[in-house]
Amino acid sequence: MEEPPPEYPRIPGHEVIGIVEELGTGSTKWKIGQRVGIGWHGGHNHVTGLTMDGGYAEYMVAFEDGLTSIPNEVSSKDAAPLMCAGETTFSALRNSKARPGDLVAISGIGELGHLAVQYAKKAGFQTVAISRGGDKEKLVRELGAHYYIDSEKEDPAQALKVLGGAKVILATAPNAKVISSLINGLGTDGELIIVAGSGEPLELSAMDFLKGPNTVRGTFTGQSKEIEAAVRFSVLTDVRPMIEVFPLERASEAYDKMMSAKTRFRAVLSISE
Ligand SMILES: NC(=O)c1ccc[n+]([C@@H]2O[C@H](COP(=O)([O-])OP(=O)(O)OC[C@H]3O[C@@H](n4cnc5c(N)ncnc54)[C@H](OP(=O)(O)O)[C@@H]3O)[C@@H](O)[C@H]2O)c1
């Protein structure tokens, strides 16, 4: 039997922005010198995003279909987190049942959540931020949240019911218990959209679905067309990530800080720093 390809050596790093330096044979989509970005998927065969990510380096190889053009209005450092964190939350809300004026809640204010709050506000939703403790209240209100729910003080589902019930709840906090409990905060014909990557089983009864009736579904990060739409919307409405920039040499420190949830919010590696 053929040996599986070795996982190491491996260059990690997704959400990459760079300049096209060289074109492969037959490649016609891009010109040398264009600024482009790449998200989690590296192209339609899903190869580069997972096993050839390649962002922790000065050069990387990418499939032409996996790239998105980056407009001048956004810096490379600000554009990078839009490639996955931005696109995932933007598309989740854009493809949801929510329409302007509807109540939309974001559970978990981290790298994805702080962008989701901005997208929700800019899309014209009554925006609710749900976070543990009061630390992030001032910040999310500045980012556009109309309401703040401290999940350590009150049950978010009950608090959402008091507000009339959410049309959409976007779950970014990776905790199955937290995700399951949110369904009770939906209003009529509501939708619980899971982007959080939790492997634990959800605790949901058939009645939880029947009551609204409600929909529970997941959504996965998109490809270049969706990324392009997310970048365009971010430019049009001035949505930007909050970032902490580290030089490439400090990648390990950036990674540790990110894993201990101490960055506010996305850790960005810069080759030119
Ligand atoms: N679906 C996709 O395509 C996709 C794409 C990118 C990322 N993801 C996944 O989305 C999730 C969020 O990513 P992120 O980068 O935003 O992570 P993050 O920056 O760590 O933010 C997650 C937030 O969730 C809350 N949280 C974390 N652990 C929790 C717990 N045990 N119980 C309750 N709340 C908790 C915290 O918010 P508060 O402090 O405000 O409570 C935290 O800031 C991850 O699981 C990631 O893998 C999915």
Coordinates of C-alpha atoms and ligand atoms in Angstrom, one line a residue:
M1 CA 0.0 0.0 0.0
E2 CA 1.2 3.5 -0.8
E3 CA 2.3 5.5 2.2
P4 CA 0.2 8.6 3.0
P5 CA 2.1 11.9 2.3
P6 CA 4.1 13.1 5.4
E7 CA 2.4 15.9 7.3
Y8 CA 5.8 17.4 8.2
P9 CA 7.6 19.5 7.3
R10 CA 4.6 21.8 7.0
I11 CA 4.3 25.6 6.7
P12 CA 1.1 26.6 8.5
G13 CA -0.9 29.8 8.2
H14 CA -4.1 30.7 6.4
E15 CA -5.7 34.1 5.6
V16 CA -2.8 35.2 3.5
I17 CA -2.4 38.5 1.5
G18 CA 0.4 38.9 -1.0
I19 CA 1.6 40.1 -4.4
V20 CA 1.5 37.8 -7.4
E21 CA 5.2 37.2 -8.1
E22 CA 5.2 34.5 -10.7
L23 CA 2.6 32.7 -12.8
G24 CA 2.4 29.0 -13.4
T25 CA 2.2 27.6 -17.0
G26 CA -1.1 28.3 -18.5
S27 CA -2.2 30.6 -15.7
T28 CA -4.1 33.6 -17.2
K29 CA -6.4 34.9 -14.4
W30 CA -3.9 37.1 -12.6
K31 CA -1.1 39.6 -13.5
I32 CA 2.3 39.8 -11.9
G33 CA 2.2 42.6 -9.3
Q34 CA -1.5 42.2 -8.4
R35 CA -2.4 42.1 -4.7
V36 CA -4.4 39.0 -3.8
G37 CA -5.7 37.1 -0.8
I38 CA -6.4 33.5 0.0
G39 CA -8.7 32.0 2.6
W40 CA -9.1 28.6 4.2
H41 CA -9.9 26.8 0.9
G42 CA -7.1 27.1 -1.5
G43 CA -9.1 26.3 -4.6
H44 CA -11.8 23.9 -5.6
N45 CA -9.9 20.8 -4.6
H46 CA -9.6 22.1 -1.1
V47 CA -5.9 21.2 -1.0
T48 CA -4.0 24.4 -0.2
G49 CA -6.2 25.5 2.7
L50 CA -5.6 22.4 4.7
T51 CA -2.3 20.7 4.0
M52 CA -0.4 23.4 2.0
D53 CA -1.6 26.4 3.9
G54 CA 1.8 28.2 3.6
G55 CA 1.2 31.6 5.2
Y56 CA 4.0 31.6 7.6
A57 CA 6.5 32.3 4.8
E58 CA 7.6 35.0 2.4
Y59 CA 6.4 33.0 -0.6
M60 CA 3.7 30.5 -1.2
V61 CA 2.2 28.6 -4.1
A62 CA -1.5 29.0 -4.7
F63 CA -4.1 27.8 -7.2
E64 CA -5.4 30.7 -9.3
D65 CA -9.0 29.9 -8.5
G66 CA -8.4 30.1 -4.8
L67 CA -7.3 33.8 -4.9
T68 CA -9.3 37.0 -4.5
S69 CA -8.3 40.5 -5.6
I70 CA -7.7 42.9 -2.7
P71 CA -8.9 46.5 -3.4
N72 CA -6.7 49.5 -2.6
E73 CA -9.1 50.8 0.2
V74 CA -8.0 48.0 2.6
S75 CA -4.5 47.4 3.9
S76 CA -3.0 43.9 3.7
K77 CA -3.0 43.6 7.5
D78 CA -6.7 44.5 7.7
A79 CA -7.6 42.4 4.7
A80 CA -6.1 39.1 6.0
P81 CA -8.7 38.4 8.7
L82 CA -11.5 39.0 6.2
M83 CA -10.3 36.0 4.2
C84 CA -11.8 33.5 6.7
A85 CA -13.1 35.1 10.0
G86 CA -14.7 38.0 8.0
E87 CA -16.1 35.9 5.1
T88 CA -17.5 33.2 7.4
T89 CA -19.5 35.6 9.5
F90 CA -20.5 37.9 6.7
S91 CA -21.8 35.0 4.5
A92 CA -23.6 33.3 7.5
L93 CA -25.6 36.5 8.0
R94 CA -26.0 37.3 4.3
N95 CA -27.4 33.8 3.6
S96 CA -29.6 33.8 6.8
K97 CA -33.3 34.5 7.2
A98 CA -32.7 37.9 8.8
R99 CA -33.8 41.0 7.0
P100 CA -33.1 44.6 7.9
G101 CA -34.8 45.5 11.2
D102 CA -34.7 41.9 12.5
L103 CA -33.2 41.0 15.8
V104 CA -29.9 39.2 15.3
A105 CA -27.7 37.9 18.1
I106 CA -24.0 37.0 18.1
S107 CA -22.8 34.5 20.7
G108 CA -19.1 34.8 21.6
I109 CA -17.2 37.9 21.0
G110 CA -13.8 36.8 19.7
E111 CA -12.1 36.9 16.3
L112 CA -15.3 35.9 14.4
G113 CA -17.8 37.5 16.8
H114 CA -16.3 41.1 16.8
L115 CA -16.6 41.1 13.0
A116 CA -20.1 39.5 13.1
V117 CA -21.3 42.3 15.3
Q118 CA -20.1 44.9 12.8
Y119 CA -21.6 43.1 9.8
A120 CA -24.9 42.7 11.7
K121 CA -25.1 46.4 12.5
K122 CA -24.0 47.5 9.0
A123 CA -26.6 45.1 7.5
G124 CA -29.4 47.0 9.4
F125 CA -30.1 44.3 12.0
Q126 CA -31.0 45.0 15.7
T127 CA -27.7 43.6 16.9
V128 CA -27.3 41.8 20.2
A129 CA -23.8 40.7 21.5
I130 CA -23.6 37.8 24.0
S131 CA -20.4 37.5 25.9
R132 CA -19.2 36.1 29.3
G133 CA -18.8 38.9 31.8
G134 CA -18.8 42.6 31.3
D135 CA -15.3 43.2 29.9
K136 CA -16.3 43.5 26.3
E137 CA -19.5 45.5 26.6
K138 CA -18.0 48.9 25.9
L139 CA -16.1 47.6 23.0
V140 CA -19.0 45.8 21.3
R141 CA -21.3 48.8 21.8
E142 CA -18.6 50.8 20.0
L143 CA -18.6 48.2 17.2
G144 CA -22.3 48.7 16.8
A145 CA -24.2 46.3 19.2
H146 CA -27.6 47.7 20.2
Y147 CA -27.9 45.3 23.1
Y148 CA -25.4 43.5 25.3
I149 CA -26.2 40.2 27.2
D150 CA -23.7 39.2 29.9
S151 CA -24.2 35.4 30.0
E152 CA -22.7 35.2 33.5
K153 CA -25.5 37.4 34.8
E154 CA -28.5 36.2 32.8
D155 CA -29.6 33.4 30.6
P156 CA -29.0 34.6 27.0
A157 CA -32.1 32.7 25.6
Q158 CA -34.4 34.3 28.2
A159 CA -32.9 37.7 27.6
L160 CA -33.5 37.3 23.9
K161 CA -37.1 36.3 24.5
V162 CA -37.6 39.5 26.5
L163 CA -36.3 41.4 23.4
G164 CA -38.9 39.6 21.3
G165 CA -37.0 36.6 20.2
A166 CA -34.1 36.5 17.7
K167 CA -34.6 35.9 14.0
V168 CA -31.1 34.6 13.8
I169 CA -28.5 33.6 16.4
L170 CA -25.0 33.2 15.1
A171 CA -23.1 30.8 17.4
T172 CA -19.3 31.5 17.4
A173 CA -18.6 30.3 20.9
P174 CA -17.3 26.8 20.6
N175 CA -19.3 25.2 23.5
A176 CA -22.0 22.7 22.8
K177 CA -24.0 23.4 25.9
V178 CA -23.9 27.1 25.1
I179 CA -24.9 26.5 21.5
S180 CA -27.8 24.2 22.5
S181 CA -29.3 26.6 25.0
L182 CA -29.4 29.4 22.5
I183 CA -32.2 27.8 20.5
N184 CA -34.7 28.9 23.2
G185 CA -33.9 32.5 22.4
L186 CA -35.3 32.3 18.8
G187 CA -38.5 33.9 17.9
T188 CA -40.9 32.8 15.2
D189 CA -39.3 30.8 12.3
G190 CA -35.9 31.6 13.7
E191 CA -32.5 30.2 12.7
L192 CA -29.6 29.1 14.9
I193 CA -26.5 29.2 12.7
I194 CA -23.4 27.4 14.0
V195 CA -20.0 28.5 12.8
A196 CA -18.2 27.4 16.0
G197 CA -16.1 24.3 15.7
S198 CA -17.2 22.2 18.7
G199 CA -17.0 18.4 18.4
E200 CA -19.3 17.8 21.4
P201 CA -22.8 16.6 20.8
L202 CA -25.6 19.2 20.9
E203 CA -28.4 18.8 23.4
L204 CA -31.6 19.5 21.4
S205 CA -35.0 17.9 21.6
A206 CA -37.5 17.6 18.8
M207 CA -39.7 20.2 20.6
D208 CA -36.8 22.7 20.4
F209 CA -37.2 22.5 16.6
L210 CA -41.0 22.4 16.5
K211 CA -41.6 25.4 18.8
G212 CA -40.6 28.2 16.4
P213 CA -40.6 26.3 14.2
N214 CA -36.8 26.7 14.2
T215 CA -33.9 25.8 12.0
V216 CA -30.5 24.8 13.2
R217 CA -27.7 24.6 10.7
G218 CA -24.0 25.0 10.3
T219 CA -22.1 27.0 7.8
F220 CA -18.5 26.6 6.6
T221 CA -16.1 29.2 5.3
G222 CA -16.4 30.0 1.6
Q223 CA -14.3 30.3 -1.4
S224 CA -13.0 33.2 -3.5
K225 CA -16.4 34.5 -4.8
E226 CA -17.7 34.7 -1.2
I227 CA -14.5 36.2 0.0
E228 CA -14.7 38.9 -2.7
A229 CA -18.3 39.8 -1.5
A230 CA -17.2 40.0 2.1
V231 CA -14.3 42.3 1.2
R232 CA -16.5 44.5 -1.0
F233 CA -19.1 44.8 1.8
S234 CA -16.3 45.6 4.4
V235 CA -14.9 48.3 2.1
L236 CA -18.4 49.8 1.4
T237 CA -19.4 49.8 5.1
D238 CA -16.1 50.4 6.8
V239 CA -16.0 47.1 8.6
R240 CA -12.4 46.3 9.8
P241 CA -11.0 43.7 12.1
M242 CA -9.3 44.6 15.3
I243 CA -5.8 43.1 15.0
E244 CA -2.5 42.6 16.8
V245 CA 0.4 42.6 14.4
F246 CA 3.5 40.5 15.0
P247 CA 6.6 40.1 12.8
L248 CA 7.0 36.7 11.3
E249 CA 9.9 35.9 13.6
R250 CA 7.4 36.1 16.6
A251 CA 4.9 33.7 15.0
S252 CA 5.2 31.3 17.9
E253 CA 4.4 34.0 20.5
A254 CA 1.5 35.2 18.3
Y255 CA 0.2 31.6 18.2
D256 CA 0.4 31.1 21.9
K257 CA -1.3 34.4 22.6
M258 CA -4.1 33.6 20.1
M259 CA -4.6 30.1 21.6
S260 CA -4.9 31.5 25.1
A261 CA -7.5 34.0 23.7
K262 CA -5.4 37.0 24.8
T263 CA -5.3 38.7 21.4
R264 CA -7.9 41.4 20.6
F265 CA -8.7 39.9 18.3
R266 CA -7.0 38.5 15.2
A267 CA -3.2 37.9 15.4
V268 CA -1.7 39.0 12.1
L269 CA 1.9 38.1 11.0
S270 CA 3.6 40.7 9.0
I271 CA 6.7 40.0 6.9
S272 CA 7.5 43.7 6.6
E273 CA 7.3 44.5 10.4
Ligands
LIG1 N1 -17.5 27.6 10.3 C1 -16.3 28.0 9.8 O1 -16.0 27.9 8.6 C2 -15.3 28.6 10.7 C3 -14.4 29.5 10.3 C4 -13.5 30.1 11.2 C5 -13.6 29.7 12.5 N2 -14.5 28.8 12.9 C6 -14.6 28.4 14.3 O2 -15.4 29.4 15.0 C7 -15.0 29.4 16.4 C8 -14.7 30.8 16.8 O3 -13.5 31.2 16.2 P1 -12.8 32.5 16.8 O4 -11.6 32.7 15.9 O5 -13.8 33.6 16.8 O6 -12.4 32.1 18.2 P2 -12.1 33.0 19.5 O7 -11.4 34.3 19.1 O8 -11.4 32.2 20.5 O9 -13.6 33.4 20.0 C9 -14.5 32.5 20.5 C10 -15.3 33.2 21.5 O10 -16.2 32.3 22.0 C11 -16.4 32.5 23.4 N3 -16.0 31.2 24.1 C12 -14.8 30.6 23.9 N4 -14.8 29.4 24.7 C13 -16.0 29.4 25.3 C14 -16.6 28.5 26.2 N5 -16.0 27.3 26.6 N6 -17.9 28.7 26.6 C15 -18.5 29.8 26.2 N7 -18.0 30.7 25.4 C16 -16.8 30.5 24.9 C17 -15.5 33.6 23.8 O11 -16.3 34.8 23.8 P3 -16.7 35.6 25.1 O12 -15.4 35.9 25.8 O13 -17.3 36.9 24.5 O14 -17.7 34.9 25.8 C18 -14.5 33.7 22.7 O15 -13.9 35.0 22.6 C19 -13.9 28.4 16.5 O16 -14.4 27.2 17.0 C20 -13.3 28.3 15.1 O17 -12.7 27.0 14.9 C21 -15.4 28.2 12.1

